[in-house]
Coordinates of C-alpha atoms and ligand atoms in Angstrom, one line a residue:
M28 CA 135.1 137.4 157.4
K29 CA 137.5 139.3 155.1
Q30 CA 141.2 138.8 155.0
N31 CA 143.8 140.5 152.8
L32 CA 146.8 138.4 151.9
F33 CA 149.7 139.0 149.6
L34 CA 150.1 135.9 147.3
P35 CA 153.2 135.3 145.2
S36 CA 152.9 134.2 141.6
G37 CA 152.2 130.5 141.3
Y38 CA 150.8 130.2 144.8
R39 CA 148.4 127.4 145.5
L40 CA 145.6 127.4 148.1
E41 CA 144.0 124.0 148.8
F42 CA 141.1 123.4 151.1
W43 CA 138.2 121.2 152.1
A44 CA 134.9 122.8 153.0
A45 CA 131.3 121.8 153.7
G46 CA 128.3 123.6 155.0
D47 CA 126.2 126.7 154.3
G48 CA 128.4 129.5 152.9
F49 CA 130.4 130.9 150.1
L50 CA 134.0 131.9 149.6
R51 CA 135.4 134.5 147.2
I52 CA 138.8 135.7 146.2
N53 CA 138.8 139.3 145.2
I54 CA 141.5 141.4 143.6
D55 CA 140.9 145.2 143.6
G56 CA 137.3 144.6 144.7
K57 CA 136.5 142.2 141.8
T58 CA 135.8 138.6 142.3
V59 CA 138.4 136.5 140.4
W60 CA 137.5 133.1 141.8
Q61 CA 134.6 131.8 143.9
I62 CA 132.6 129.0 145.4
P63 CA 129.1 130.5 145.4
S64 CA 127.9 127.9 147.8
F65 CA 129.6 125.0 149.6
A66 CA 127.9 121.6 149.5
I67 CA 126.5 119.9 152.6
H68 CA 129.3 117.2 152.2
P69 CA 133.0 118.1 152.1
E70 CA 134.6 119.0 148.8
F71 CA 138.1 119.7 147.8
F72 CA 139.0 123.0 146.2
K73 CA 142.2 124.4 144.8
Y74 CA 143.0 127.9 143.8
H75 CA 146.0 128.7 141.6
H76 CA 147.2 132.3 141.9
R77 CA 148.8 133.6 138.7
E78 CA 150.3 137.0 139.4
A79 CA 151.9 138.3 142.6
C80 CA 149.5 140.7 144.2
E81 CA 147.2 141.3 147.2
V82 CA 144.0 139.3 147.3
T83 CA 141.0 139.5 149.7
I84 CA 139.5 136.3 150.8
V85 CA 135.9 136.7 151.7
T86 CA 133.7 134.1 153.3
N87 CA 130.5 134.2 155.4
A88 CA 131.3 130.8 156.8
P89 CA 134.9 130.4 158.2
D90 CA 133.8 127.3 160.1
A91 CA 132.9 125.6 156.9
V92 CA 136.5 125.5 155.9
L93 CA 137.6 122.2 157.4
W94 CA 141.3 122.1 156.4
A95 CA 143.2 124.6 154.4
Y96 CA 146.8 125.4 153.5
G97 CA 148.9 127.2 150.9
Y98 CA 152.2 126.7 149.3
Q99 CA 154.5 127.7 146.5
P100 CA 155.5 124.7 144.5
Q101 CA 159.0 126.0 143.9
T102 CA 159.8 126.4 147.6
V103 CA 157.4 124.0 149.5
N104 CA 160.1 121.3 149.7
E105 CA 162.2 123.7 151.9
T106 CA 159.4 125.5 153.7
G107 CA 156.5 123.0 154.0
I108 CA 152.9 124.2 153.8
T109 CA 151.5 127.3 155.4
V110 CA 148.4 126.3 157.4
F111 CA 145.4 128.6 157.0
E112 CA 143.2 128.6 160.1
F113 CA 139.9 130.3 159.3
S114 CA 137.9 132.0 162.0
D115 CA 135.5 134.9 162.4
R116 CA 138.6 137.1 163.1
G117 CA 140.4 136.3 159.9
I118 CA 142.9 133.7 158.7
L119 CA 145.8 132.8 160.9
Q120 CA 148.7 131.6 158.9
R121 CA 151.5 129.4 160.2
T122 CA 154.6 128.0 158.5
G123 CA 157.5 125.8 159.6
A124 CA 158.6 126.5 163.2
E125 CA 155.3 128.3 163.9
I126 CA 153.5 125.1 163.1
E127 CA 155.9 123.1 165.4
N128 CA 155.5 125.5 168.3
W129 CA 151.7 125.5 167.9
L130 CA 151.6 121.7 167.9
R131 CA 154.0 121.6 170.9
S132 CA 151.8 123.9 172.9
D133 CA 149.1 121.2 172.9
P134 CA 149.8 119.4 176.2
D135 CA 148.1 116.2 175.0
R136 CA 150.1 115.9 171.8
P137 CA 153.2 113.6 171.8
A138 CA 156.3 115.7 171.3
L139 CA 158.7 113.2 169.8
H140 CA 156.3 111.3 167.6
F141 CA 154.9 112.4 164.3
S142 CA 151.2 113.4 164.2
P143 CA 149.1 115.2 161.6
I144 CA 148.4 118.9 162.2
R145 CA 144.6 118.2 162.1
H146 CA 142.2 115.4 161.5
W147 CA 142.5 111.6 161.2
M148 CA 145.7 109.7 160.3
N149 CA 146.4 105.9 160.1
D150 CA 149.0 103.8 158.3
P151 CA 152.4 105.0 157.2
V152 CA 152.6 104.5 153.4
G153 CA 155.0 105.1 150.5
L154 CA 158.1 105.4 152.7
C155 CA 161.1 106.4 150.7
K156 CA 164.3 108.4 150.7
I157 CA 165.2 110.8 147.8
G158 CA 168.7 112.3 148.1
D159 CA 169.0 113.2 151.7
T160 CA 165.2 113.6 152.3
W161 CA 162.9 111.0 153.8
H162 CA 159.3 111.0 152.6
M163 CA 156.6 109.6 154.8
F164 CA 153.1 109.5 153.5
Y165 CA 150.1 108.4 155.6
Q166 CA 146.5 107.5 155.4
F167 CA 144.7 110.8 155.9
H168 CA 141.1 111.9 156.2
P169 CA 141.3 115.7 155.6
S170 CA 137.9 116.7 156.7
G171 CA 137.4 115.0 160.1
S172 CA 139.1 113.4 163.1
G173 CA 137.5 110.0 162.5
W174 CA 138.4 107.6 159.7
G175 CA 136.8 108.6 156.4
P176 CA 137.5 108.9 152.6
M177 CA 141.2 108.2 152.4
H178 CA 144.0 110.4 151.0
W179 CA 147.7 110.3 151.3
G180 CA 149.0 113.0 153.6
H181 CA 152.7 113.7 153.3
A182 CA 155.7 114.8 155.4
T183 CA 159.4 115.1 154.8
S184 CA 162.4 114.8 157.1
R185 CA 166.2 115.0 156.9
D186 CA 166.7 113.0 160.1
L187 CA 163.6 110.7 160.6
V188 CA 162.7 112.6 163.7
N189 CA 161.8 116.2 162.7
W190 CA 159.2 116.5 160.0
L191 CA 157.9 119.2 157.6
H192 CA 154.3 119.0 156.7
M193 CA 153.6 118.9 152.9
P194 CA 150.5 119.2 150.7
V195 CA 148.2 116.2 150.4
F196 CA 149.8 114.0 147.8
L197 CA 147.2 111.6 146.6
H198 CA 143.4 112.0 146.4
P199 CA 140.7 109.4 145.9
E200 CA 139.4 109.1 142.4
Q201 CA 135.9 110.3 143.3
N202 CA 134.3 112.6 145.8
L203 CA 133.3 109.9 148.3
W204 CA 131.7 112.3 150.7
R205 CA 129.3 113.4 147.9
L206 CA 128.4 109.7 147.3
G207 CA 127.9 109.1 151.0
A208 CA 130.6 106.4 150.7
T209 CA 133.9 105.4 152.2
G210 CA 137.0 104.1 150.5
G211 CA 139.6 106.0 148.6
A212 CA 143.4 105.9 148.3
F213 CA 144.4 103.1 150.7
S214 CA 147.8 101.9 151.8
G215 CA 150.7 101.0 149.5
N216 CA 154.4 101.3 149.1
A217 CA 157.1 103.2 147.2
F218 CA 159.0 101.2 144.6
R219 CA 162.2 102.4 142.9
D220 CA 162.7 100.7 139.6
R221 CA 166.0 99.6 138.2
D222 CA 166.3 102.8 136.1
G223 CA 165.9 104.8 139.3
S224 CA 162.4 106.0 138.7
L225 CA 160.1 106.1 141.7
M226 CA 156.5 105.0 141.8
F227 CA 153.8 104.1 144.3
F228 CA 151.7 101.0 144.2
Y229 CA 148.5 101.4 146.3
T230 CA 145.0 100.2 146.7
E231 CA 141.9 102.2 145.8
R232 CA 138.8 101.0 147.5
L233 CA 136.0 102.0 145.2
P234 CA 132.9 103.6 146.7
A235 CA 131.8 101.4 149.5
Y236 CA 128.5 101.6 151.3
D237 CA 129.0 98.7 153.6
L238 CA 132.3 98.4 155.5
F239 CA 132.3 94.7 155.8
K240 CA 131.0 93.2 152.6
G241 CA 130.7 93.8 148.9
Y242 CA 133.4 96.5 148.5
R243 CA 135.8 96.4 145.7
E244 CA 139.6 97.0 146.0
I245 CA 141.8 97.5 143.0
Q246 CA 145.6 98.1 142.7
K247 CA 147.0 101.3 141.1
L248 CA 150.3 102.8 140.2
A249 CA 151.0 106.5 140.7
R250 CA 154.2 108.5 139.9
P251 CA 155.3 111.6 141.8
D252 CA 155.5 114.9 139.9
R253 CA 159.1 116.2 139.6
R254 CA 158.8 118.1 142.9
M255 CA 157.2 115.2 144.8
I256 CA 154.1 117.4 145.6
K257 CA 151.3 115.5 143.8
A258 CA 150.8 112.0 142.4
E259 CA 150.2 111.9 138.7
G260 CA 149.9 109.5 135.8
I261 CA 147.7 107.2 137.9
V262 CA 146.9 103.8 136.2
T263 CA 145.0 100.8 137.4
V264 CA 147.3 97.7 137.3
L265 CA 145.3 95.0 138.9
E266 CA 141.6 94.4 139.3
Q267 CA 141.1 90.7 139.0
R268 CA 140.9 88.8 142.3
P269 CA 142.0 85.1 142.2
D270 CA 139.2 82.6 142.9
G271 CA 138.5 82.2 146.5
V272 CA 139.6 85.7 147.4
E273 CA 137.0 87.9 148.8
H274 CA 136.7 91.7 148.8
D275 CA 139.8 92.2 151.0
F276 CA 142.5 92.6 148.5
R277 CA 144.9 95.4 149.3
D278 CA 148.1 97.1 150.5
P279 CA 150.5 96.1 147.7
K280 CA 154.3 95.9 148.3
V281 CA 156.3 95.6 145.1
W282 CA 160.0 94.7 144.5
W283 CA 162.2 93.7 141.6
D284 CA 163.1 90.0 142.1
D285 CA 166.5 89.1 140.7
A286 CA 165.9 85.4 141.0
A287 CA 162.7 85.6 138.9
N288 CA 164.1 88.4 136.7
A289 CA 160.6 90.0 137.0
Y290 CA 158.5 92.2 139.3
R291 CA 156.8 90.7 142.3
M292 CA 154.0 92.0 144.5
V293 CA 152.4 90.8 147.7
L294 CA 148.9 91.8 148.7
G295 CA 146.9 91.3 151.9
A296 CA 143.7 89.3 151.5
S297 CA 141.6 86.5 152.7
M298 CA 141.4 83.2 150.9
E299 CA 138.3 81.0 151.5
G300 CA 138.0 82.9 154.7
D301 CA 141.6 82.5 155.9
P302 CA 143.9 85.5 156.2
A303 CA 146.4 85.2 153.4
V304 CA 149.2 87.0 151.6
L305 CA 149.0 86.6 147.8
L306 CA 152.0 86.7 145.4
F307 CA 151.7 88.3 142.0
G308 CA 154.2 88.6 139.2
S309 CA 154.8 91.0 136.3
G310 CA 157.2 91.5 133.5
D311 CA 156.6 95.2 133.1
G312 CA 155.0 96.4 136.4
L313 CA 151.7 97.1 134.6
E314 CA 150.2 93.7 133.9
W315 CA 150.1 91.4 136.8
Q316 CA 149.5 87.7 137.1
Y317 CA 148.5 85.8 140.2
L318 CA 151.2 83.3 141.1
R319 CA 150.2 81.7 144.4
P320 CA 149.4 82.3 148.1
L321 CA 152.7 83.4 149.7
Y322 CA 151.2 82.6 153.1
R323 CA 147.9 81.3 154.4
A324 CA 147.1 81.6 158.1
P325 CA 146.3 78.4 160.1
V326 CA 142.6 77.8 160.5
N327 CA 142.5 78.9 164.2
F328 CA 142.9 82.5 163.1
R329 CA 139.7 82.5 161.0
Q330 CA 137.9 80.8 163.9
E331 CA 139.2 83.5 166.3
G332 CA 137.8 86.3 164.1
A333 CA 140.6 87.2 161.7
R334 CA 139.1 88.5 158.5
A335 CA 142.1 89.2 156.4
V336 CA 145.8 90.1 156.3
E337 CA 146.4 93.9 156.2
C338 CA 149.6 95.7 155.2
P339 CA 151.9 92.7 154.4
D340 CA 155.6 93.7 154.4
F341 CA 157.9 91.3 152.7
F342 CA 161.6 92.0 152.4
R343 CA 165.1 90.6 152.4
L344 CA 167.0 91.0 155.7
E345 CA 170.6 89.9 155.9
D346 CA 170.4 86.4 154.3
K347 CA 166.8 85.8 155.1
W348 CA 163.3 86.9 153.9
V349 CA 160.9 88.4 156.4
L350 CA 157.1 88.6 156.3
V351 CA 155.3 91.0 158.6
M352 CA 151.5 91.2 158.6
G353 CA 148.5 92.2 160.6
F354 CA 145.4 90.0 161.1
V355 CA 142.5 92.3 161.2
G356 CA 139.6 91.2 163.4
H357 CA 141.6 88.5 165.2
V358 CA 141.2 88.2 169.0
E359 CA 143.9 86.1 170.7
P360 CA 141.9 83.8 173.1
R361 CA 144.4 83.8 175.9
T362 CA 145.0 87.5 176.3
R363 CA 142.1 89.0 174.4
R364 CA 144.5 91.3 172.5
H365 CA 143.3 91.9 168.9
N366 CA 144.7 92.9 165.5
L367 CA 148.2 91.7 166.4
L368 CA 151.2 92.1 164.1
Y369 CA 153.2 88.9 163.3
A370 CA 156.5 88.2 161.7
L371 CA 157.9 85.1 160.0
I372 CA 161.5 84.5 159.0
G373 CA 162.5 82.1 156.2
E374 CA 163.7 81.5 152.7
F375 CA 162.1 82.7 149.4
V376 CA 163.0 80.2 146.7
D377 CA 161.2 79.7 143.3
D378 CA 158.5 82.1 144.4
C379 CA 157.8 80.1 147.6
F380 CA 158.2 81.5 151.0
V381 CA 159.3 78.7 153.4
P382 CA 159.3 79.9 157.0
D383 CA 162.1 78.5 159.2
T384 CA 159.4 77.6 161.7
P385 CA 155.6 77.8 161.3
E386 CA 155.4 79.5 164.7
L387 CA 154.5 83.2 164.2
Q388 CA 156.5 85.8 166.1
L389 CA 154.3 88.3 167.9
L390 CA 156.0 91.5 166.8
D391 CA 154.6 93.8 169.4
F392 CA 153.1 92.7 172.6
G393 CA 151.5 96.1 173.3
T394 CA 149.3 96.0 170.2
D395 CA 149.4 99.7 169.4
Y396 CA 152.0 99.2 166.7
Y397 CA 150.0 98.4 163.5
A398 CA 150.4 98.5 159.7
M399 CA 154.1 98.6 160.0
Q400 CA 155.9 99.5 156.8
S401 CA 159.6 99.3 156.2
V402 CA 162.0 100.5 153.6
E403 CA 165.6 99.6 152.8
S404 CA 168.0 102.5 152.7
D405 CA 171.8 102.4 152.8
G406 CA 171.8 98.9 154.1
R407 CA 169.3 99.6 156.9
Q408 CA 165.7 98.4 157.0
I409 CA 163.8 101.4 158.5
A410 CA 160.2 100.9 159.8
F411 CA 157.4 103.1 161.1
A412 CA 154.0 102.0 162.3
W413 CA 150.7 103.5 163.3
L414 CA 150.2 103.7 167.1
F415 CA 146.6 102.6 167.3
N416 CA 144.5 99.4 167.8
W417 CA 140.9 100.6 167.6
E418 CA 140.6 99.5 171.3
Y419 CA 140.9 103.0 172.7
R420 CA 140.3 106.4 171.0
K421 CA 141.5 110.0 171.6
P422 CA 139.0 111.9 173.8
E423 CA 136.0 113.3 171.9
G424 CA 136.6 116.8 170.4
S425 CA 140.3 116.2 169.8
S426 CA 141.5 118.1 166.8
Y427 CA 143.5 115.2 165.4
S428 CA 143.9 111.4 165.8
G429 CA 146.9 109.2 165.1
E430 CA 150.6 109.1 165.7
M431 CA 153.6 107.3 164.2
S432 CA 156.1 105.2 166.1
L433 CA 159.7 106.4 166.5
P434 CA 161.7 105.2 163.5
R435 CA 163.0 101.7 164.1
V436 CA 165.7 99.6 162.5
L437 CA 165.0 96.0 161.9
S438 CA 167.6 93.2 162.3
L439 CA 167.7 89.5 163.0
S440 CA 168.6 88.1 166.4
E441 CA 171.9 86.3 166.7
D442 CA 170.2 82.9 166.4
R443 CA 168.3 84.3 163.3
K444 CA 165.1 83.2 164.9
R445 CA 163.6 86.6 165.8
L446 CA 163.0 89.9 164.1
R447 CA 164.4 92.6 166.3
M448 CA 163.4 96.3 166.3
L449 CA 165.4 99.1 167.9
P450 CA 165.1 102.9 167.7
A451 CA 167.1 104.2 164.7
M452 CA 170.3 105.9 165.6
E453 CA 168.7 109.2 164.5
V454 CA 166.7 109.1 167.7
D455 CA 169.9 109.4 169.7
E456 CA 171.5 111.8 167.3
H457 CA 168.6 114.3 166.9
L458 CA 166.8 114.1 170.2
V459 CA 168.5 115.5 173.3
A460 CA 169.0 113.1 176.2
D461 CA 169.6 114.8 179.6
L462 CA 170.3 112.3 182.4
I463 CA 168.0 112.9 185.4
V464 CA 168.4 109.6 187.3
E465 CA 171.5 107.4 187.4
D466 CA 171.8 103.9 188.7
K467 CA 169.3 103.7 191.4
S468 CA 166.0 102.4 192.5
G469 CA 163.6 104.7 194.3
T470 CA 160.9 107.3 193.7
F471 CA 161.7 110.2 191.5
S472 CA 159.8 113.3 190.3
L473 CA 159.6 113.6 186.6
P474 CA 160.0 116.7 184.5
K475 CA 157.1 117.5 182.1
G476 CA 157.5 115.9 178.7
P477 CA 159.1 112.8 177.2
I478 CA 161.5 110.6 179.0
E479 CA 163.5 107.4 178.3
I480 CA 164.1 104.8 181.0
R481 CA 167.0 102.4 180.5
L482 CA 167.6 99.2 182.5
S483 CA 170.7 97.1 182.1
G484 CA 171.3 93.9 184.0
A485 CA 169.0 91.1 185.0
L486 CA 165.4 92.3 184.5
E487 CA 163.6 89.7 186.5
G488 CA 161.7 91.3 189.3
S489 CA 161.9 94.8 187.9
K490 CA 159.0 97.2 188.2
L491 CA 158.5 100.7 186.8
V492 CA 155.4 102.6 188.0
A493 CA 154.7 106.0 186.7
T494 CA 152.0 108.0 188.4
Q495 CA 150.2 111.4 188.0
G496 CA 149.1 112.9 191.2
G497 CA 149.3 109.4 192.8
E498 CA 147.2 107.8 190.0
L499 CA 148.7 105.2 187.7
A500 CA 149.9 106.4 184.4
F501 CA 151.7 103.2 183.3
E502 CA 153.3 100.2 185.0
V503 CA 155.8 97.9 183.4
S504 CA 157.0 94.8 185.2
V505 CA 159.0 91.6 184.7
A506 CA 157.9 88.6 186.8
D507 CA 158.5 84.9 186.2
G508 CA 160.1 85.8 182.8
I509 CA 157.0 87.7 181.6
L510 CA 157.2 91.3 180.6
S511 CA 153.9 93.2 181.0
I512 CA 152.5 96.6 180.7
R513 CA 149.4 98.2 182.1
L514 CA 148.1 101.7 181.5
A515 CA 145.6 103.9 183.4
Q516 CA 142.8 103.1 181.0
D517 CA 143.2 99.3 181.2
D518 CA 140.5 97.4 183.2
G519 CA 142.5 94.1 183.1
S520 CA 140.3 92.4 180.5
I521 CA 143.2 92.4 178.0
Q522 CA 146.6 91.1 179.0
Y523 CA 149.5 93.0 177.4
V524 CA 152.3 90.4 178.0
A525 CA 155.4 88.8 176.4
E526 CA 157.8 86.1 177.3
L527 CA 161.1 87.7 177.9
G528 CA 163.4 84.8 178.6
C529 CA 166.7 86.1 180.1
G530 CA 166.6 89.6 178.7
K531 CA 169.2 91.9 180.3
D532 CA 168.3 95.2 178.7
L533 CA 165.3 97.4 178.3
R534 CA 164.7 100.8 176.8
L535 CA 161.4 102.5 177.4
F536 CA 160.3 105.8 175.8
H537 CA 157.3 107.7 177.2
D538 CA 155.9 110.6 175.3
R539 CA 152.5 111.9 176.5
G540 CA 150.7 108.6 176.6
I541 CA 152.9 106.7 174.2
V542 CA 155.0 103.9 175.6
E543 CA 157.5 102.2 173.4
I544 CA 159.4 99.3 175.0
F545 CA 162.5 97.6 173.4
A546 CA 163.8 94.7 175.5
D547 CA 166.4 92.0 175.0
G548 CA 168.2 93.8 172.2
G549 CA 164.9 94.6 170.5
S550 CA 163.7 91.0 170.3
V551 CA 160.7 91.8 172.5
C552 CA 158.9 95.1 171.8
G553 CA 155.7 96.5 173.2
T554 CA 153.9 99.7 172.2
R555 CA 150.9 101.3 173.8
R556 CA 149.0 104.5 173.3
G557 CA 147.2 105.6 176.4
Y558 CA 144.8 108.5 176.6
A559 CA 144.4 108.9 180.4
N560 CA 147.0 110.3 182.9
I561 CA 149.4 110.9 180.1
E562 CA 151.8 113.2 181.9
P563 CA 153.2 111.3 184.9
D564 CA 154.9 113.4 187.6
H565 CA 156.5 110.5 189.6
L566 CA 158.3 107.4 188.7
D567 CA 159.0 104.5 191.0
I568 CA 161.8 102.2 190.0
S569 CA 162.5 98.9 191.7
S570 CA 165.0 96.7 189.9
S571 CA 168.2 95.0 190.5
A572 CA 169.3 96.1 187.1
S573 CA 171.0 99.5 186.8
A574 CA 168.5 102.2 185.9
Q575 CA 168.9 105.5 184.1
V576 CA 166.2 108.0 183.4
L577 CA 166.7 110.6 180.6
E578 CA 164.7 113.6 179.7
R579 CA 164.2 113.6 175.9
Y580 CA 163.3 116.5 173.7
S581 CA 164.0 117.7 170.2
K582 CA 166.8 120.1 169.6
Ligands
FRU25 C1 145.1 99.2 157.9 C2 144.2 99.5 156.8 C3 144.7 99.0 155.5 C4 144.0 99.9 154.5 C5 144.0 101.2 155.2 C6 142.8 102.0 155.0 O1 145.0 100.0 159.0 O2 142.9 99.0 157.1 O3 144.5 97.6 155.2 O4 144.7 100.0 153.3 O5 144.1 100.9 156.6 O6 142.8 103.3 155.6

């Protein structure tokens, strides 16, 4: 395959390739840059073009190029990357709206939710806002649609709903594919220091040959370059695990603590086998000392399979402190749901977190809302999570895996006992809502694409059944005060349920297999990602509450 391209001065081409083949870049018939032979394992390559001119890209193995894009550093913040799709016929380039239209043409890809263009994505990481631009990073495996050596993918947005795809921001410190290992640049958070400088604290899992024992996790600090394109100045800030803490030691969240007049960090871990959140302190953000466990899960969690806390989020909300965490490996005996996300609300005094009640709030009864990360901005606590639970996967052969939730805003319930989540106002401001059903029960045909269902009034006895060609897509019901959801793929062995009490409002978004439910003012939320019958054509509503159905799409 040969392809002529005009490249401006300073242009960067970045790609991952593996297999039998070569790639050359020629100018006027002379090779100016080449990879004489790819390796059998994926490797990352970058070409920096110096003078504006036409080049010819030549390769005998277009299929060996697993993921490729180009960009000009001066303009990428406005344009996003240009995706390079290699094939026998040449290189197809797509930028901006062309990428959006291409992604939207995939009938299996959610239209309102962020997903990577290609390959595997998990947790949202490094969320932050700079000027009027939101930055969302994500756990990304650039060479395959399964989990693998972790990088930080990157996207930006002005409205939390429409995203521009950016170059990969952070790479693992070693070529893990070459080592036959997993690990890499794991999850972490953005932190803005008092002088306004932005940095990212994250975990690096060093080459790991066994997923469940013996790996080593260390904490690092990275700073963005001045254009927010690549992480630079990476330093290790914490390697030493406290006694009793095993190999799980990750996902830092850092803040400046006025009361302590020092930096504080929480990490997810396990302590003598119990899932735990650890608190560390630092005077300069570089040297960290272990202070104490911030939270240790009751013993039943370990007995029920929980291995560690992942992605702890700890933040001030109104006059309280909130801890959100996932217990990886845990199976709830009653419902068989696993890897649930929990919240605790309390006080944080003298470096001690004192929950108002020891009872954990189940943050999402649907389970496909994991690794939530929130960030405070202009007085709002904005959160995203990864819509996945390891229970179900995308069908084999899918070009990508992983979606993010809609942006949510966190608040406390009036009695300050529950953490509430509701869609951010940007969802209503930037996604069109055309009313298609107003105030009635009955059976309705649905348009193709995303919808929102709203119920207001007493929810008890309500039932929403969406079908595709008569087959179940999803069913949501409220019976005896219990809200439950069932998808086509469920065989009944896991119960997706929540106590609703006397909830009088419900919003449900459906977007090609994703169901996000917000009930009782956001006090009860449930999220599912289904992979079967994801485009319902009929909806049956039976409810004494008043019902509305809205067609939702991006402007
Ligand atoms: C949660 C998690 C984190 C880890 C990352 C690795 O999904 O396991 O604990 O940092 O994903 O991709």
